[in-house]
Coordinates of C-alpha atoms (C1' of nucleotides) in Angstrom, one line a residue:
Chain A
X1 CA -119.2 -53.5 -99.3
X2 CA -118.9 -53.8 -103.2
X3 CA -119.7 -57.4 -104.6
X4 CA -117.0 -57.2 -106.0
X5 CA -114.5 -56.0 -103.3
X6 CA -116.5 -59.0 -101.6
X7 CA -116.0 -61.5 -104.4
X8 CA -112.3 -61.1 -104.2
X9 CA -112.2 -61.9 -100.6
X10 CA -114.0 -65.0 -101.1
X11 CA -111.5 -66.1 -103.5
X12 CA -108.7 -64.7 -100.7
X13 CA -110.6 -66.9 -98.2
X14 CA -110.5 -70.2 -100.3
X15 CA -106.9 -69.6 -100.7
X16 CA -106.0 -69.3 -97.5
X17 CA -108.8 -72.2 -95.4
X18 CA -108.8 -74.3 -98.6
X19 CA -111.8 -75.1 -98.0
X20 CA -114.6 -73.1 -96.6
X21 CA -118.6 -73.2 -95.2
X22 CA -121.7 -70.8 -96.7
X23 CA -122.0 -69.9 -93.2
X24 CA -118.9 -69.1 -92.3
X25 CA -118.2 -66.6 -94.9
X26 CA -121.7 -65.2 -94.7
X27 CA -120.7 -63.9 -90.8
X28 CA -117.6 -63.4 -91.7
X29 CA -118.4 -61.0 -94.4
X30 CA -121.7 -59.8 -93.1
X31 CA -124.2 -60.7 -95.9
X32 CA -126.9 -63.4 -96.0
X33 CA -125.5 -67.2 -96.9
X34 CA -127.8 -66.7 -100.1
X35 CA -125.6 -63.7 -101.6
X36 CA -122.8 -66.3 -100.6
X37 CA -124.1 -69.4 -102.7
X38 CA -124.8 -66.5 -105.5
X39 CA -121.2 -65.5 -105.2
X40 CA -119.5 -69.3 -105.0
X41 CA -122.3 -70.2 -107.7
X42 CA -120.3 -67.3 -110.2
X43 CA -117.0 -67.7 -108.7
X44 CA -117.3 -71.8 -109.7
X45 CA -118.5 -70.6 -113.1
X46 CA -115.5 -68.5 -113.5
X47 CA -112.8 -71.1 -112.5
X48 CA -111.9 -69.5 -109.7
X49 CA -112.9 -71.6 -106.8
X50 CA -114.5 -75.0 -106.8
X51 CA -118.2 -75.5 -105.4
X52 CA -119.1 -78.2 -103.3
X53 CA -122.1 -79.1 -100.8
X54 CA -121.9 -76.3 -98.1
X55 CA -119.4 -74.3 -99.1
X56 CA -116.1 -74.2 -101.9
X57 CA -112.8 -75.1 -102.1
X58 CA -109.7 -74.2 -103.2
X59 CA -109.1 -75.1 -107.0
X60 CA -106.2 -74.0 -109.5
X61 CA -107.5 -70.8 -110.6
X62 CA -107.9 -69.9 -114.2
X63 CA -106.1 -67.1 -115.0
X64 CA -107.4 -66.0 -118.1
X65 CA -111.1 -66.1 -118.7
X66 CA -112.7 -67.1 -122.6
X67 CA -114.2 -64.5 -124.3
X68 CA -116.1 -66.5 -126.3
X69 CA -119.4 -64.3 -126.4
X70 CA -117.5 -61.9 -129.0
X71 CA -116.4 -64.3 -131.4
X72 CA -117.5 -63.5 -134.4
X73 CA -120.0 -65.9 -136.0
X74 CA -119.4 -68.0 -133.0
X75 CA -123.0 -70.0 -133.9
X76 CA -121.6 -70.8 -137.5
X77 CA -118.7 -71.7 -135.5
X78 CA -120.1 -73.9 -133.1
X79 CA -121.8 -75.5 -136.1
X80 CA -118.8 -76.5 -137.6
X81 CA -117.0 -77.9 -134.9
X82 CA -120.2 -80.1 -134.1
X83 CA -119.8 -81.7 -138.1
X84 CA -116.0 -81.9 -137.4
X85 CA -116.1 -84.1 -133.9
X86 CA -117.8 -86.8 -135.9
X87 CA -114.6 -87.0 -137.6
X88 CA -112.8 -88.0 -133.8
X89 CA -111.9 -91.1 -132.9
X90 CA -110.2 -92.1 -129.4
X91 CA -106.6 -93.1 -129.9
X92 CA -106.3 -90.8 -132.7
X93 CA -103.2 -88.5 -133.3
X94 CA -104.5 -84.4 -134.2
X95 CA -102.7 -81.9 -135.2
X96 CA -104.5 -78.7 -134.7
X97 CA -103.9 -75.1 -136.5
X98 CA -105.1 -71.7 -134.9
X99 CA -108.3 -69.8 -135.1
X100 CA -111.1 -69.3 -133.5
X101 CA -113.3 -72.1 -135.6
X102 CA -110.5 -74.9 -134.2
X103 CA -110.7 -73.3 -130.6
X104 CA -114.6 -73.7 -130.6
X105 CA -114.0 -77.1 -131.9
X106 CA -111.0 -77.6 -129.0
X107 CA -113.6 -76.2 -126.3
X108 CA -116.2 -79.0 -127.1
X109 CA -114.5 -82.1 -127.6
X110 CA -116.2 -84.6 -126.1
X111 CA -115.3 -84.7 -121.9
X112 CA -114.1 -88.1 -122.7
X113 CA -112.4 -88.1 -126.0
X114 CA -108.8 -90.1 -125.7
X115 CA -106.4 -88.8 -128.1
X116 CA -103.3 -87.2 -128.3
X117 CA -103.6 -83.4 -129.9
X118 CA -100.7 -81.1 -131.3
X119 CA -101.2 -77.7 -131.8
X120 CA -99.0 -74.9 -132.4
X121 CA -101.4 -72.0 -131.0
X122 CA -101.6 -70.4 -127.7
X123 CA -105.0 -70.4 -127.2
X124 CA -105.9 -73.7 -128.7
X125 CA -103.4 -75.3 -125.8
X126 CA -104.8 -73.6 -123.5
X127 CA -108.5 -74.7 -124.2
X128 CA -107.2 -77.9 -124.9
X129 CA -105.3 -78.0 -121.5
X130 CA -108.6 -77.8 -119.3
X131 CA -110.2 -81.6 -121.1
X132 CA -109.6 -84.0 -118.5
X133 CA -108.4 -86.7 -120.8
X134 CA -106.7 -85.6 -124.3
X135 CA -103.1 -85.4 -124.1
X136 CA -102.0 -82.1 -125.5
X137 CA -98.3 -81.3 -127.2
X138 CA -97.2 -77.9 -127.7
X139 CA -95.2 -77.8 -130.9
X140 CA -92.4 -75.1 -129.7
X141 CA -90.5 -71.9 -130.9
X142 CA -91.0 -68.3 -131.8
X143 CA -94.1 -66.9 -130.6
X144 CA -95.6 -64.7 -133.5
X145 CA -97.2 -61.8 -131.6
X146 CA -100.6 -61.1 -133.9
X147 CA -101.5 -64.8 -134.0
X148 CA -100.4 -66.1 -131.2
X149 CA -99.0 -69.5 -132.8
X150 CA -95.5 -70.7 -133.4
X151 CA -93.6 -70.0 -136.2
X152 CA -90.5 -70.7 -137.7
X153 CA -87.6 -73.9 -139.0
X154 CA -88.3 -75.8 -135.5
X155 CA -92.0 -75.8 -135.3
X156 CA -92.0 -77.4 -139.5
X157 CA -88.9 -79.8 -138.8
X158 CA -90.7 -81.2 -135.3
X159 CA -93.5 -81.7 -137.6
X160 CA -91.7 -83.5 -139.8
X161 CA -91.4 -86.0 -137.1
X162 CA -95.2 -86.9 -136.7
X163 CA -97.7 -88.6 -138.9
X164 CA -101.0 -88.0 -137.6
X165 CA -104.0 -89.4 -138.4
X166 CA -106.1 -86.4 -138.8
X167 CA -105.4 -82.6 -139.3
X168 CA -107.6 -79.4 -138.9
X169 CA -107.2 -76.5 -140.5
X170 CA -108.7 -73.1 -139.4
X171 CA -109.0 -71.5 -143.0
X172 CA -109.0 -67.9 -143.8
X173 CA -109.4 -67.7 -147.6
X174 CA -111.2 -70.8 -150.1
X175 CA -111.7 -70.2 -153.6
X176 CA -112.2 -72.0 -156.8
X177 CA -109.4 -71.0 -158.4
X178 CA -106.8 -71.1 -155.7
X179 CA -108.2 -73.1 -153.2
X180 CA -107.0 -72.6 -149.4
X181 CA -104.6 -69.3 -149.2
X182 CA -104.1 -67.5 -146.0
X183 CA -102.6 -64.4 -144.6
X184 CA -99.1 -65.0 -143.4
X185 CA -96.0 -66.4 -145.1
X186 CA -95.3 -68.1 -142.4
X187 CA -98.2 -69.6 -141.1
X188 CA -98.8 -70.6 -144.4
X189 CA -95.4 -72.7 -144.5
X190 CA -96.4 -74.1 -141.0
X191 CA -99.7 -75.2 -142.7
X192 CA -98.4 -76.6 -145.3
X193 CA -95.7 -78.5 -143.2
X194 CA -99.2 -79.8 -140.7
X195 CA -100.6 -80.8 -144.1
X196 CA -97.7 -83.0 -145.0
X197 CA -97.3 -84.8 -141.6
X198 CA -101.1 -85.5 -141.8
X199 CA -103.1 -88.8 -143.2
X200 CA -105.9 -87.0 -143.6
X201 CA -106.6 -82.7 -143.6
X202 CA -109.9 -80.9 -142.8
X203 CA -110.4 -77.9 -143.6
X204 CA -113.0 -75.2 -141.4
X205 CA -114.0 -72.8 -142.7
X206 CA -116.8 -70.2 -141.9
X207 CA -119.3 -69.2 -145.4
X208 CA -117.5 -65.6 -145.1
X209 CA -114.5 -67.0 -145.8
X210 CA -115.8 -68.9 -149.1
X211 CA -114.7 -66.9 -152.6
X212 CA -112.0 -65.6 -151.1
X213 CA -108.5 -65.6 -152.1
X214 CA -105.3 -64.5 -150.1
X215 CA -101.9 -63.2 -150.8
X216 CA -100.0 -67.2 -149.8
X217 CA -101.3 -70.7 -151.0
X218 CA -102.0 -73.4 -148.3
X219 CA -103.5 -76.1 -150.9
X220 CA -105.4 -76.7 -154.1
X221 CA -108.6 -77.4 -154.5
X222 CA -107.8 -81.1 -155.5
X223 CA -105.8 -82.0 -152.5
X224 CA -108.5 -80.9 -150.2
X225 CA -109.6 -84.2 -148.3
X226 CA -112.6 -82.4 -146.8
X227 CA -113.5 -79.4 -146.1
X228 CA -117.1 -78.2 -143.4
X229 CA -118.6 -75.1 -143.7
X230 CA -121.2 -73.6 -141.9
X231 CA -123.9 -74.1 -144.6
X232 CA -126.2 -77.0 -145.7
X233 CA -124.1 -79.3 -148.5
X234 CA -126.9 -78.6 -150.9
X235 CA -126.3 -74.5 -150.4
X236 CA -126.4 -73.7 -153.8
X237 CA -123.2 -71.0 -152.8
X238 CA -121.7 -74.6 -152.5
X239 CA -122.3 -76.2 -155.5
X240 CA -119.9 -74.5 -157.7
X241 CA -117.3 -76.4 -155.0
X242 CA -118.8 -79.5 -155.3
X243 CA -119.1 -79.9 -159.0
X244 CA -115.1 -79.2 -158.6
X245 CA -114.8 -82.6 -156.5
X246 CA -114.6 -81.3 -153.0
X247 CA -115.4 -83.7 -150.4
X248 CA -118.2 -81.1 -148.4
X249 CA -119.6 -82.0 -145.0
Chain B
X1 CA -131.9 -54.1 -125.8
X2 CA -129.3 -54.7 -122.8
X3 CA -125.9 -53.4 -123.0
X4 CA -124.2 -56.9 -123.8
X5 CA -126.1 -57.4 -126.4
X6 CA -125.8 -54.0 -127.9
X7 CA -122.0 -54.6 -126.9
X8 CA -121.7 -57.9 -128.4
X9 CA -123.3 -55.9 -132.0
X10 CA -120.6 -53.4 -131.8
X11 CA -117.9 -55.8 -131.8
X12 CA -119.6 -57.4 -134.3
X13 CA -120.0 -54.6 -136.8
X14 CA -116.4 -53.6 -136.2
X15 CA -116.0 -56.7 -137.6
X16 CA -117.7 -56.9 -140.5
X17 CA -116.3 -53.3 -141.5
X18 CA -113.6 -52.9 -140.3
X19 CA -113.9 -49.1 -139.8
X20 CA -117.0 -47.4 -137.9
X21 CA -117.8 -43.9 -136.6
X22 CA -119.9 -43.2 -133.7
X23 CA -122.7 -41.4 -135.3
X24 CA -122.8 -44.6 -137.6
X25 CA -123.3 -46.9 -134.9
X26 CA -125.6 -44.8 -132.7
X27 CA -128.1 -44.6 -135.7
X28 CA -128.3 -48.6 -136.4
X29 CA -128.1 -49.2 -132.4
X30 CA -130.9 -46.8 -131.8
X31 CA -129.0 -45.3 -129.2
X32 CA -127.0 -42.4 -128.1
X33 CA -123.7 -41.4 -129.8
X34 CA -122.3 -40.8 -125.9
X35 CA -123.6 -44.5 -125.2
X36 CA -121.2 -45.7 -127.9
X37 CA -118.8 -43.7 -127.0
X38 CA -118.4 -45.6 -123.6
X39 CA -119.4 -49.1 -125.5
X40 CA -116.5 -48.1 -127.3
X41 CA -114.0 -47.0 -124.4
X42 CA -114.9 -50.3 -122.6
X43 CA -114.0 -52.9 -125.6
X44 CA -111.2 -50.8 -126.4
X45 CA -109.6 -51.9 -123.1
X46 CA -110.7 -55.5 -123.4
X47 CA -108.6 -55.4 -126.0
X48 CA -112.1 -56.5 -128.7
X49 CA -111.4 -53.3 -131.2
X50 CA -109.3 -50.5 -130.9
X51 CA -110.9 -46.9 -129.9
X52 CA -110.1 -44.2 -133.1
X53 CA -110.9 -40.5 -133.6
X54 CA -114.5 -40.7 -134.3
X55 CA -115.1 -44.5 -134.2
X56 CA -113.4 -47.6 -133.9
X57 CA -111.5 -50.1 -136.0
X58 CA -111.2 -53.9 -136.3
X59 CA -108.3 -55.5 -134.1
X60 CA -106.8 -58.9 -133.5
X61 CA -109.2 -59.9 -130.8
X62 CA -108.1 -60.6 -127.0
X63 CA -110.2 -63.7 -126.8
X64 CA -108.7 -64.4 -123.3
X65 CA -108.6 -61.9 -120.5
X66 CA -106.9 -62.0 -117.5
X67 CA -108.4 -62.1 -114.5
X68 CA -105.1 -60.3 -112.4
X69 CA -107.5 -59.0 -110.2
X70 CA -107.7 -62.4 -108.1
X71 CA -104.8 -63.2 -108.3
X72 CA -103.7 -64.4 -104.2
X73 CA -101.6 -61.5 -102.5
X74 CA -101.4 -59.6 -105.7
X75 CA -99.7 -56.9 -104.0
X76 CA -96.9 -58.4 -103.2
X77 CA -95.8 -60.0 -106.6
X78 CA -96.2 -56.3 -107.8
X79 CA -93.4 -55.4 -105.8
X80 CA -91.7 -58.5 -106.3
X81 CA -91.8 -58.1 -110.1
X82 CA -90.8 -54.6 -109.7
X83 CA -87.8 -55.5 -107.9
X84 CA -86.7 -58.1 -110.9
X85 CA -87.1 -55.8 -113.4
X86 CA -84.1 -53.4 -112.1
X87 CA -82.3 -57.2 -113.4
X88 CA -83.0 -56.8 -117.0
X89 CA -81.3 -55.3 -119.5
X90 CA -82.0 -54.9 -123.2
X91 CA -80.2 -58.0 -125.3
X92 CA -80.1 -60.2 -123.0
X93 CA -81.8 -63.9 -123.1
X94 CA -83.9 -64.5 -120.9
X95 CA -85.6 -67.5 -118.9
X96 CA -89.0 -67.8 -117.5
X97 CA -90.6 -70.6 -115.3
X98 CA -94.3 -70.4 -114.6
X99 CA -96.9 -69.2 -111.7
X100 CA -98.3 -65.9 -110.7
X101 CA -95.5 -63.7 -110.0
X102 CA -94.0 -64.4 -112.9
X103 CA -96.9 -63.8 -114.6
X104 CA -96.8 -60.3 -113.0
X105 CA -93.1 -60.0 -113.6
X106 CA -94.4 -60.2 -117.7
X107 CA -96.9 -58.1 -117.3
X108 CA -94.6 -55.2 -115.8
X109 CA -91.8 -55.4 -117.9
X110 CA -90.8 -52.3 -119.5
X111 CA -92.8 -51.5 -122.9
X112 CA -89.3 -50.8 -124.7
X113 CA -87.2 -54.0 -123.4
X114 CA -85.7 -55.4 -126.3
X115 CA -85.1 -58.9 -125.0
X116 CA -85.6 -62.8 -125.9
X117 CA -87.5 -64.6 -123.5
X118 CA -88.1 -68.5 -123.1
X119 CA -90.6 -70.1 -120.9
X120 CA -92.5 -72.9 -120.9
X121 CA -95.6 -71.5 -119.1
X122 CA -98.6 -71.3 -121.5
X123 CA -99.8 -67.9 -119.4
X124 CA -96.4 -66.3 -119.3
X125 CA -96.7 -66.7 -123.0
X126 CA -99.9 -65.6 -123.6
X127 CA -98.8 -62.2 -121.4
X128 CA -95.3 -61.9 -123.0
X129 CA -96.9 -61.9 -126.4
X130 CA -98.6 -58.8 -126.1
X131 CA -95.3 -56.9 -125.2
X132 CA -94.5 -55.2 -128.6
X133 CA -90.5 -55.8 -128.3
X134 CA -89.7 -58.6 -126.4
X135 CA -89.2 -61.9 -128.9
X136 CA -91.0 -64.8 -126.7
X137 CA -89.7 -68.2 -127.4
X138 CA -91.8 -71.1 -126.2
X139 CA -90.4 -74.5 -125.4
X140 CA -92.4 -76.9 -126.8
X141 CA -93.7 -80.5 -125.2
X142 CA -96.4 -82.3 -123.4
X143 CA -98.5 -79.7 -121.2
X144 CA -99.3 -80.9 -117.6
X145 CA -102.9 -80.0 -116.9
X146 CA -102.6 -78.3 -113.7
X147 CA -99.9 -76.0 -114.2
X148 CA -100.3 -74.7 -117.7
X149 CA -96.5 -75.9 -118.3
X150 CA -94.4 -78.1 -120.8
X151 CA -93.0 -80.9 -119.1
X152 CA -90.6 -84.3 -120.1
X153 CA -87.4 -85.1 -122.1
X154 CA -87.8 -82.5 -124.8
X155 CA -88.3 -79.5 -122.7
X156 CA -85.0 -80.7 -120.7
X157 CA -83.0 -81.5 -124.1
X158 CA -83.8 -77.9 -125.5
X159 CA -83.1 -76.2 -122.4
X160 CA -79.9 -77.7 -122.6
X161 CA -79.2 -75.8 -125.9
X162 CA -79.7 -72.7 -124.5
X163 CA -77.2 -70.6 -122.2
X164 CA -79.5 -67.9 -120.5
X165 CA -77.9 -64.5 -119.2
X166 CA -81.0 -64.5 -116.2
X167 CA -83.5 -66.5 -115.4
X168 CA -86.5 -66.5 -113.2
X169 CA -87.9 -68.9 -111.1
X170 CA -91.1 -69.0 -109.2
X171 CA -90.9 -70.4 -105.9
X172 CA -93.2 -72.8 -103.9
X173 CA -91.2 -73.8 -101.5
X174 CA -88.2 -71.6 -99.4
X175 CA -86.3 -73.2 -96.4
X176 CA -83.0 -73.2 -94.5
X177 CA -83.0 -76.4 -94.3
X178 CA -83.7 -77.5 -97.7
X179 CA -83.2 -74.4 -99.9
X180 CA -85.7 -74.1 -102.9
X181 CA -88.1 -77.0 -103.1
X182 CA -91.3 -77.5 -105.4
X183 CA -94.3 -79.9 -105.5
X184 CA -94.0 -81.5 -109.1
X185 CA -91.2 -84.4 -109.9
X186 CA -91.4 -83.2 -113.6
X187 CA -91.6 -79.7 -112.9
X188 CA -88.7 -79.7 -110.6
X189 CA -86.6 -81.2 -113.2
X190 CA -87.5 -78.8 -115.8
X191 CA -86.6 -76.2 -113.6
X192 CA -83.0 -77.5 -112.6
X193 CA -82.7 -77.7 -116.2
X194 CA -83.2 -74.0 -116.7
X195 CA -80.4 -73.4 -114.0
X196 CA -77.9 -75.0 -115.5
X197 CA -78.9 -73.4 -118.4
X198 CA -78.8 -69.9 -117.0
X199 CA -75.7 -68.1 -115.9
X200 CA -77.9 -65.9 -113.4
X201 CA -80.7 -67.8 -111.6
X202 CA -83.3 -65.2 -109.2
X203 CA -86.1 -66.8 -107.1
X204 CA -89.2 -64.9 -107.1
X205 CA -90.6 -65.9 -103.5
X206 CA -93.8 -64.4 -101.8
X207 CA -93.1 -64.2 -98.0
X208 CA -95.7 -66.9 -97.1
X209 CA -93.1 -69.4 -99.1
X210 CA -90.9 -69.0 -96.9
X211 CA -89.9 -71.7 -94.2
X212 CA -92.0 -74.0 -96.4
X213 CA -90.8 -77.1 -97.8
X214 CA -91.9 -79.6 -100.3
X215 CA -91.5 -82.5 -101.7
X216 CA -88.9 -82.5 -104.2
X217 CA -85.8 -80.3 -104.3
X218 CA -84.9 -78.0 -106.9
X219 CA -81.9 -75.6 -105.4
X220 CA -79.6 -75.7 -102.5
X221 CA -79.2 -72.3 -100.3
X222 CA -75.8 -72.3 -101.5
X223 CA -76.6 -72.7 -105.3
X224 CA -78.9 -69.2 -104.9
X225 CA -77.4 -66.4 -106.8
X226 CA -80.1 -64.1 -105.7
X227 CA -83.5 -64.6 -104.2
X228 CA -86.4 -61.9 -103.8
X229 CA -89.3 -61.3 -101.9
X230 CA -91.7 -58.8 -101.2
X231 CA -90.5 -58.3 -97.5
X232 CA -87.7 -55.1 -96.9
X233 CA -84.3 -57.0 -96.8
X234 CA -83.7 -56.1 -93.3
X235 CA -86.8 -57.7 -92.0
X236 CA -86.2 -60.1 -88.8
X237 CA -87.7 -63.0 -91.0
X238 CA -85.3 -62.9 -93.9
X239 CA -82.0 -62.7 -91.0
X240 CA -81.8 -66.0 -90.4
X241 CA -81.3 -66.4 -94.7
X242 CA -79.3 -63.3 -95.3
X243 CA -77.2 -64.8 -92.3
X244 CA -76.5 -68.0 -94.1
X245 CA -75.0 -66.1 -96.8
X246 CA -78.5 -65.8 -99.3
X247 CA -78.3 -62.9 -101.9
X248 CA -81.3 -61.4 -101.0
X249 CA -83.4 -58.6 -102.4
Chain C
dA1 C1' -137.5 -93.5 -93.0
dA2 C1' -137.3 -89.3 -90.7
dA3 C1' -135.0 -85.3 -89.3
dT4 C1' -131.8 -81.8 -90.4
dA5 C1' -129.0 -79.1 -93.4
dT6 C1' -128.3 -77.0 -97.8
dA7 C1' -129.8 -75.4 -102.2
dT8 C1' -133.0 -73.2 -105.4
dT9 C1' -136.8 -70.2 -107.0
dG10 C1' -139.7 -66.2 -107.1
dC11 C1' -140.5 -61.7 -105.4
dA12 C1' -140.2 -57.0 -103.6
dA13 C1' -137.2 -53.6 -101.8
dT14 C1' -132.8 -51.6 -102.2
dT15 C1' -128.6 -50.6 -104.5
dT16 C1' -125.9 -50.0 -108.4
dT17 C1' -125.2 -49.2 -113.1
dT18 C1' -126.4 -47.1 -117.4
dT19 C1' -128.3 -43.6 -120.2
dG20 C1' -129.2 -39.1 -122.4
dC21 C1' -128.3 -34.4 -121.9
dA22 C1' -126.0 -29.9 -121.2
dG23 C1' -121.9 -27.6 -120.7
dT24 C1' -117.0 -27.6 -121.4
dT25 C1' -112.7 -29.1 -123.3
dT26 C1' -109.9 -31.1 -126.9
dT27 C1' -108.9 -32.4 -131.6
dT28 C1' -109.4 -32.0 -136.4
dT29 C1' -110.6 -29.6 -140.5
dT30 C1' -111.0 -25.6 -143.2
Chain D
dA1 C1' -106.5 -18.6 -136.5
dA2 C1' -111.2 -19.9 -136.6
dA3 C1' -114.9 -23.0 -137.1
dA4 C1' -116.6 -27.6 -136.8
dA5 C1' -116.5 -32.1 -135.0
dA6 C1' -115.6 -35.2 -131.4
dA7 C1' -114.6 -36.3 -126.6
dC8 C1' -115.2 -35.8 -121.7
dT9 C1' -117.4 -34.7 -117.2
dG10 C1' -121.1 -34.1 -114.0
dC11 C1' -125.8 -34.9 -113.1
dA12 C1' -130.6 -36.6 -112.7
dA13 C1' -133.7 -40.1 -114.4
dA14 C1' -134.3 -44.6 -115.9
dA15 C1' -133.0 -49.3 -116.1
dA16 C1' -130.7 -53.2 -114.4
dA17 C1' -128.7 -55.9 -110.9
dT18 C1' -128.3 -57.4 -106.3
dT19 C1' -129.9 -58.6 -101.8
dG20 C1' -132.6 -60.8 -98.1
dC21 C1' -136.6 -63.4 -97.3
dA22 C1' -140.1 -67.0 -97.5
dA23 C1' -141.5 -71.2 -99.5
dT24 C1' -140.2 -75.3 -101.6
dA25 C1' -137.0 -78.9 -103.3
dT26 C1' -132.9 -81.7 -102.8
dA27 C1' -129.1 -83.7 -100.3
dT28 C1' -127.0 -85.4 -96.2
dT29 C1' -127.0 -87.2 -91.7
dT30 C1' -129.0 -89.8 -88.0

DNA sequence: AAATATATTGCAATTTTTTGCAGTTTTTTT
DNA sequence: AAAAAAACTGCAAAAAATTGCAATATATTT
């Protein structure tokens, strides 16, 4: 048989029993108990069954698997989101944007951050959804397909409502002259509105996105209260942003 | 170098230019042009760039895939989902609760549906955002870790804004006795919110839901405007339903 | 603490996947 | 319509992954 004909009856086996032995399964499915603990060792990995002494149980499988090999930059990423968790404090309020910079920085929160986290994006609730002890809130309303965030009069009115303590931004275009601009109309006015409901805004943004300028403002230069990049502060490529006043991590 | 890897490059030029040929790629890679071909083939159905004439070209990247393959008795929600679609019509508004078969039921829907759809299941979304024509509204709130769902007061409050033409409910729990019946307080009461917000209500049930009961009721026997399963209507384990008066499919 | 059960690691044999190529088909360009 | 470019299929060789086993380590039971 396939491994993976007899991966899928694993899974089909833990759903049924619950709960079941190495041994078991390896008779059952007539392959050693060491191709078994290989299998429950990936199946574990990939969320789809839970592995304990002897065996696995049953778990609530993840339905959709991360793709985060293929991110793009996904180091520079990672670096970023490492600068902005020293920024976290428990009982804090977040409001998170899209992107994958913020869904790195959702995916390693520490396991026992308490705080409660707003987001607008798909993905980013998702992520957030699997950390055992943030409390996430899904600002509602029209799903923009491309994106995969929120859009729209109820998702900038709910926001409205909140003040939270901290805000980041997944940026998409920086520049000197115009400071944070982005792609969408919309998403820029829901940016703008997570901005506004915010004590304090970071901005992330990967060094690709530096000394670029897009078609819809998000916020000048002045009003940026920090902004983390991938690169060392004294980057030279940064300096131009620092002698403007931009607080740089 | 190993086929990730040389994978994980493509995607990674594709990025950076946005536009690249085969012959292009199969120099810098060092390897064949047929070898990118396939490279090419495969991330165009993980959805990481889109396959062209001669190349490929940069797309919004899939950064979750869904692992349908293990999904529990997969089979049987096809047909369920099939059977629900012969429901839907284009205009009409549309309500969907959470879980698997639902989740299959978005998946199947037909490519040209022109429909507005409400859910407050974080995979439903993800799926229902990929269909080019349907407008996916999510209903915003806390989500509930296990189930990937909005939950509380302001799920309830907005659901009671809407009036639905259909709506679809999964189904945990299916008895005589005790009609439909579900596992989660909070859930439950979302979901008797979206019946009373729905002029149609249908109950997606796999057959091994059926003569199961739970803790906490959602729908009487009675209330059921039509139920479905993946077992042939005159099959002797749906007679003792039919026989108490259940709209069956 | 000792015995038993389970897990992990390294390795060789086996199985599966991937690659490059040739021939053919399809699509695009001239 | 014809020529050129690109894509696809089948195949054999090469490369990679998987499997079962033995030895060792760790966890659980007695």
């Amino acid at each position: 048989m396939k491994k993976k004909d007899r991966q899928q009856k694993v899974v089909d086996e833990v759903s049924i029993n619950r709960q079941v032995s190495s041994s078991f399964l390896s008779e059952k499915l007539n392959v050693s108990e060491d191709t078994i603990r290989r299998d429950i060792k990936e199946l574990d990995k990939k969320g789809l069954l839970t592995k304990v002494h002897g065996g696995a149980i049953s778990t609530m499988q993840k339905l959709y698997h991360y793709n985060e090999d293929v991110i793009y930059k996904r180091e520079e990423k990672v670096l970023i989101a490492k600068k902005a968790i020293t920024l976290v404090e428990d009982g804090m309020v977040i409001i998170m944007s899209g992107g994958t910079t913020n869904l790195m920085l959702a995916k390693l929160l520490p396991k026992n951050l308490k705080a409660t986290i707003y987001t607008y994006s798909l993905p980013i609730a998702m992520q957030l959804a699997e950390h055992p002890t943030v409390e996430t809130i899904f600002i509602g309303g029209r799903i923009q397909r491309n994106s995969m965030v929120t859009t729209g009069i109820d998702v900038i009115q709910y926001l409205s409502n909140i003040t939270a303590n901290l805000c980041f931004i997944g940026v998409s275009g920086f520049s000197l002259e115009q400071g944070i601009t982005g792609e969408g109309y919309e998403v820029a006015l829901v940016k703008k509105a997570m901005i506004s409901s915010s004590e304090r805004n970071v901005y992330l943004s990967t060094s690709n996105k530096l000394n670029i300028r897009l078609n819809y403002d998000i916020c000048s230069l002045k009003e940026i209260d920090i902004a983390i990049t991938d690169l060392d502060v004294q980057d030279p490529i940064l300096k131009p942003y620092v002698d403007a006043g931009v607080m740089l991590i």
